[in-house]
Short mmCIF file of C-alpha atoms in Angstrom, two decimals:
data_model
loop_
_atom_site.label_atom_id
_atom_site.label_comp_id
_atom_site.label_asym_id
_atom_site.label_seq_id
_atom_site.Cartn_x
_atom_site.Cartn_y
_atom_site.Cartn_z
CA UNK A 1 0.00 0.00 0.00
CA UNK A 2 3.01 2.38 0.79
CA UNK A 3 3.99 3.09 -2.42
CA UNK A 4 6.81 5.21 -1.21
CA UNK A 5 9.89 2.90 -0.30
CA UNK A 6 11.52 2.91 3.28
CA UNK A 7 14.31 1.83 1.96
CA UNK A 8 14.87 4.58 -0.50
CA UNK A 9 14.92 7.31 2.47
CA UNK A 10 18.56 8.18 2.52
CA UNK A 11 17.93 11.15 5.12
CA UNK A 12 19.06 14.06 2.28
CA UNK A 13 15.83 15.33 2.56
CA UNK A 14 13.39 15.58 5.26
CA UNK A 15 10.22 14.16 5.22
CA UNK A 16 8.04 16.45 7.26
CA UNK A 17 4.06 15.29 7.68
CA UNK A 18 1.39 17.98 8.65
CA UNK A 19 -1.76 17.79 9.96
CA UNK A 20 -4.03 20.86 10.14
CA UNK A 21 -7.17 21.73 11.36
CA UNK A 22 -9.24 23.58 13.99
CA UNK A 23 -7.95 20.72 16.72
CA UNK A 24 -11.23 21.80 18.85
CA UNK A 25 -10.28 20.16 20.56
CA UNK A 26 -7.15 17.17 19.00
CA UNK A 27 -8.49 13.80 19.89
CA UNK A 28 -7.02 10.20 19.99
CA UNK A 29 -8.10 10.06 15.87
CA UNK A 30 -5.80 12.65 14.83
CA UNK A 31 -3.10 11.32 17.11
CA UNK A 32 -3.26 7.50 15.71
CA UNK A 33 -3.59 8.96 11.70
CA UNK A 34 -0.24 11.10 12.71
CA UNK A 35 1.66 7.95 13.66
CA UNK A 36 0.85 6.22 10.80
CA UNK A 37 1.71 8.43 8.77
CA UNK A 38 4.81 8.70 10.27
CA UNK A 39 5.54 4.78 10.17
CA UNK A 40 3.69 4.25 6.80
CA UNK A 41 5.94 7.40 4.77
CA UNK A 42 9.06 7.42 7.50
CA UNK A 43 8.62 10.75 8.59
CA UNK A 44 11.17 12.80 10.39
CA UNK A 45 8.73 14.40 12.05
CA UNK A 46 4.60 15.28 12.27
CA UNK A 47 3.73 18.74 12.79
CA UNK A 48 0.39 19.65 13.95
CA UNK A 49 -1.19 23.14 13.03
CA UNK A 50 -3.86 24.86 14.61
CA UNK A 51 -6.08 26.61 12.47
CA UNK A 52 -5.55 30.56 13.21
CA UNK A 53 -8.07 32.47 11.15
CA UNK A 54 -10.72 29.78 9.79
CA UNK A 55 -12.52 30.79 6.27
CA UNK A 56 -15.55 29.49 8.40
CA UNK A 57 -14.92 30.86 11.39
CA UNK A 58 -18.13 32.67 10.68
CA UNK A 59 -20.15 29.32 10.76
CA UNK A 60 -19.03 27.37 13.23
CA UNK A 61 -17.77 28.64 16.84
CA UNK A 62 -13.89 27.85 17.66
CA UNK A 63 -12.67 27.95 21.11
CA UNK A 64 -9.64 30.65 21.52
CA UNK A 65 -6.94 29.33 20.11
CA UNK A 66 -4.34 30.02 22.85
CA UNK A 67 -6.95 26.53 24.96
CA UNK A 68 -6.27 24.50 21.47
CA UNK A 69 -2.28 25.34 20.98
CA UNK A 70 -2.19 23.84 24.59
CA UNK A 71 -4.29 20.95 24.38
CA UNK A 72 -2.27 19.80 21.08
CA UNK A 73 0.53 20.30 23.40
CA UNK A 74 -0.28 18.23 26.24
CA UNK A 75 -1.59 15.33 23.68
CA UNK A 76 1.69 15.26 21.66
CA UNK A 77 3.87 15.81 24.65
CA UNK A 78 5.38 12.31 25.21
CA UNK A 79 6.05 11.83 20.60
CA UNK A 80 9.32 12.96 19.74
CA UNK A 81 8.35 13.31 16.33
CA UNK A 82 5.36 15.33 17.19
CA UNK A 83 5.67 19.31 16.98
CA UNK A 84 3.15 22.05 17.58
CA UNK A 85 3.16 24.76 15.23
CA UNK A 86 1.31 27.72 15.52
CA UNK A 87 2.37 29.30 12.15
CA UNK A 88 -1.46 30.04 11.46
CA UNK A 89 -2.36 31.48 14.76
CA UNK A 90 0.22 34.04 14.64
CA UNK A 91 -0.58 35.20 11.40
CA UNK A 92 -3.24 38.08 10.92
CA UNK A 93 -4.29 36.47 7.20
CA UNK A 94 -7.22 33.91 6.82
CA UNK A 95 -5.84 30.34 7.66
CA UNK A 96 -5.43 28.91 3.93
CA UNK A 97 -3.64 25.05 3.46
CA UNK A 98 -2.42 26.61 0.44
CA UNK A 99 -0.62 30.04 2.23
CA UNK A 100 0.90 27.61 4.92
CA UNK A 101 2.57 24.90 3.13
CA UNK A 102 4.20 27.90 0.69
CA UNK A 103 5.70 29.55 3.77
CA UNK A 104 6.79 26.20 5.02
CA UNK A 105 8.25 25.52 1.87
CA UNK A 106 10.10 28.58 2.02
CA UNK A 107 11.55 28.13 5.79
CA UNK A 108 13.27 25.48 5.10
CA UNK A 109 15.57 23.95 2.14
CA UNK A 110 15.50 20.05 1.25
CA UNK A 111 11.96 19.05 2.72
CA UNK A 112 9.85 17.33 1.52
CA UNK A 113 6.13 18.22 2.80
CA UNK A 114 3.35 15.47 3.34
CA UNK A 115 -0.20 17.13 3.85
CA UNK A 116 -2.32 14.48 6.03
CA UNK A 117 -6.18 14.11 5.59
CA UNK A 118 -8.95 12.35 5.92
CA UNK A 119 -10.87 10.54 3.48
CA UNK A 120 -14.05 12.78 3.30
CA UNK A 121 -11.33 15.90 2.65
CA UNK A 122 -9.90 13.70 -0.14
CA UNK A 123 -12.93 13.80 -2.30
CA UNK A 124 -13.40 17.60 -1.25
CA UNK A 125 -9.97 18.78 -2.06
CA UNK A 126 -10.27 20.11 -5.78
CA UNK A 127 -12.83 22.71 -4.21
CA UNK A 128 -10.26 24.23 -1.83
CA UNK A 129 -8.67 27.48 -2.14
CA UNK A 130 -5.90 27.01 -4.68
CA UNK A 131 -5.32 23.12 -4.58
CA UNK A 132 -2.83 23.63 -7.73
CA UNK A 133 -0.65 25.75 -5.11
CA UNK A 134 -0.94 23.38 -2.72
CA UNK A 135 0.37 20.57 -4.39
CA UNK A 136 3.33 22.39 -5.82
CA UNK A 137 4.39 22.45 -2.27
CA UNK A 138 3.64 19.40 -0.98
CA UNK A 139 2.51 15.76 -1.62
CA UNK A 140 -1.30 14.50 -0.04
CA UNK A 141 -1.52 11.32 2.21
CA UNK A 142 -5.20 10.26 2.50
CA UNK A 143 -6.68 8.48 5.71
CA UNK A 144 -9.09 5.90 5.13
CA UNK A 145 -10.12 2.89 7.09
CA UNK A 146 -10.41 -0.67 5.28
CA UNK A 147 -13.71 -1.49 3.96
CA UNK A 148 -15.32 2.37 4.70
CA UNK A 149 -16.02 3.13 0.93
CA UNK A 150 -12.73 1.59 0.23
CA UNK A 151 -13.29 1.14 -3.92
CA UNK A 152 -14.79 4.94 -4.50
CA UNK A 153 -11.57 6.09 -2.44
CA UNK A 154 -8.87 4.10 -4.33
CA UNK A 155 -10.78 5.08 -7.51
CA UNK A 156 -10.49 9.02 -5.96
CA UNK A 157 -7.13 8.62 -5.58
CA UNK A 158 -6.36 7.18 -9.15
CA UNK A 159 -8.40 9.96 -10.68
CA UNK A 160 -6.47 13.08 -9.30
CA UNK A 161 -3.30 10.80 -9.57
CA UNK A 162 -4.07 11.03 -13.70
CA UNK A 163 -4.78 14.88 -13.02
CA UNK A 164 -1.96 15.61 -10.65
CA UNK A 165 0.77 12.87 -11.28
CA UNK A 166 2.18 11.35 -7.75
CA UNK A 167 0.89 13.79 -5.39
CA UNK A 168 -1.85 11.77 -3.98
CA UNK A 169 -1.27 8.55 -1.41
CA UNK A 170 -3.53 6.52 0.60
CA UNK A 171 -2.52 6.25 4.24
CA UNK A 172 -3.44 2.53 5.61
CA UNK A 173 -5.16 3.73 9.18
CA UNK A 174 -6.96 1.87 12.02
CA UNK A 175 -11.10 2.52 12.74
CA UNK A 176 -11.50 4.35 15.63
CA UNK A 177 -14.48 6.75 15.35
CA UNK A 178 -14.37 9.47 16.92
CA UNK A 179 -14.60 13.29 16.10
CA UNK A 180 -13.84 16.34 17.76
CA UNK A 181 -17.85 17.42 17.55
CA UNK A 182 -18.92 14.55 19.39
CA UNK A 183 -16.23 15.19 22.16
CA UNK A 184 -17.96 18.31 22.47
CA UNK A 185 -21.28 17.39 22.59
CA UNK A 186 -20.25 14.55 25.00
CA UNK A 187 -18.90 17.64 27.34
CA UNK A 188 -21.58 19.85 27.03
CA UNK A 189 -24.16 16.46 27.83
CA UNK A 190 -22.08 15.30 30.88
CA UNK A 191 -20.78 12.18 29.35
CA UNK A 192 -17.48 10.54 29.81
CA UNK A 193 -14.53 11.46 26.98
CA UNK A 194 -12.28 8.70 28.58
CA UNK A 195 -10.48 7.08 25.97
CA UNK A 196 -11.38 9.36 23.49
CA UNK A 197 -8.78 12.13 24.10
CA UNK A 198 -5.87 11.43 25.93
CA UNK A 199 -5.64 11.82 29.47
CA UNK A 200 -4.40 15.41 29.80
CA UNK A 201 -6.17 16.87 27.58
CA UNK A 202 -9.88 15.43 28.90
CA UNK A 203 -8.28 17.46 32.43
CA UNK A 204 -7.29 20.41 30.37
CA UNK A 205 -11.27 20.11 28.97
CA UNK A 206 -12.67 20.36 32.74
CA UNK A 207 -10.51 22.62 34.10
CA UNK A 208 -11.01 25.44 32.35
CA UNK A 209 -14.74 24.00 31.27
CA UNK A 210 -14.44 23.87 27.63
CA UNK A 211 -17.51 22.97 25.81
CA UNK A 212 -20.08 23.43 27.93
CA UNK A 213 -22.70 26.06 27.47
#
């Protein structure tokens, strides 16, 4: 399935994964899709990135983004290969995949940049801002779970593969369903979130009484 050989890393150039997204708040999900990424595409290192300025911030509510930045802290504390990066929060533009893999393009020579998403972004992705500019910065590594639309999402892959020759890989993951809007509806109900998040960041959650209205 990994089409990308471990044992033609020579180390030359570092492969750098990144997960984005509003992290509101990071769950055990977007921790297990990180490590396989990671093991699947032997990456030097996973970089998660808060969304700063979301295009639809104006739809949804976010929770302050100093309380995310932490919580993505405290869940990727004990990873070595795990790094917060808050490039989006501390930028005054609208929070664009396209505008942050450019600047981390530009920060750094001889990387290689793997964007990680899920499978129900996959078949989105041609209607996000700029995709061309996004994938002349980076390659794509697609979660999916065996046997959840597994055909239509190889097929998906093969199709923008024709379009958009070797950007597009699918990332073997485990099922574990869970999302960060159940977490909070969970909170806000009075209903455990054991096992869902990891242990620091469910007391981060109560302490400061995130989620509930």
């Amino acid at each position: 399935m990994d089409t990308r050989s471990k044992e033609g890393f020579t180390g030359e150039i570092r492969r750098i994964g990144i997960m984005g997204g509003t992290f509101n708040p990071i769950h055990n999900g977007h921790l297990m899709i990180a490590e396989n990424a990671r093991e699947q595409f032997c990456l030097e290192q996973v970089q998660f990135i808060p969304t700063g300025h979301s295009p639809l911030a104006h739809k949804r509510q976010v929770t302050d983004a100093a309380h995310r930045c932490k919580m993505v802290s405290l869940a990727i504390s004990d990873n070595p290969w795990f790094v917060l990066n808050e490039i989006e929060v501390h930028s005054s533009e609208t929070s664009y995949t396209f505008r942050t893999v450019k600047q981390l393009k530009e920060q750094e020579e001889n990387v290689e940049l793997y964007f990680i998403l899920g499978a129900d972004s996959l078949f989105d992705f041609e209607s996000w801002k700029e995709p061309e500019l996004i994938l002349e910065n980076c390659n794509v590594l697609a979660a999916y779970r065996k046997h959840q639309r597994q055909e239509e999402f190889l097929q998906q892959i093969e199709r923008l593969n024709r379009k958009y020759p070797r950007k597009f890989y699918p990332l073997d993951t485990l099922s574990l369903e869970v999302s960060s809007q159940d977490i909070r509806r969970r909170v806000n109900e009075h209903h455990t979130i054991r096992y869902l998040v990891p242990k620091e960041v469910e007391a981060y959650i109560h302490k400061h009484k995130l989620y509930v209205t």
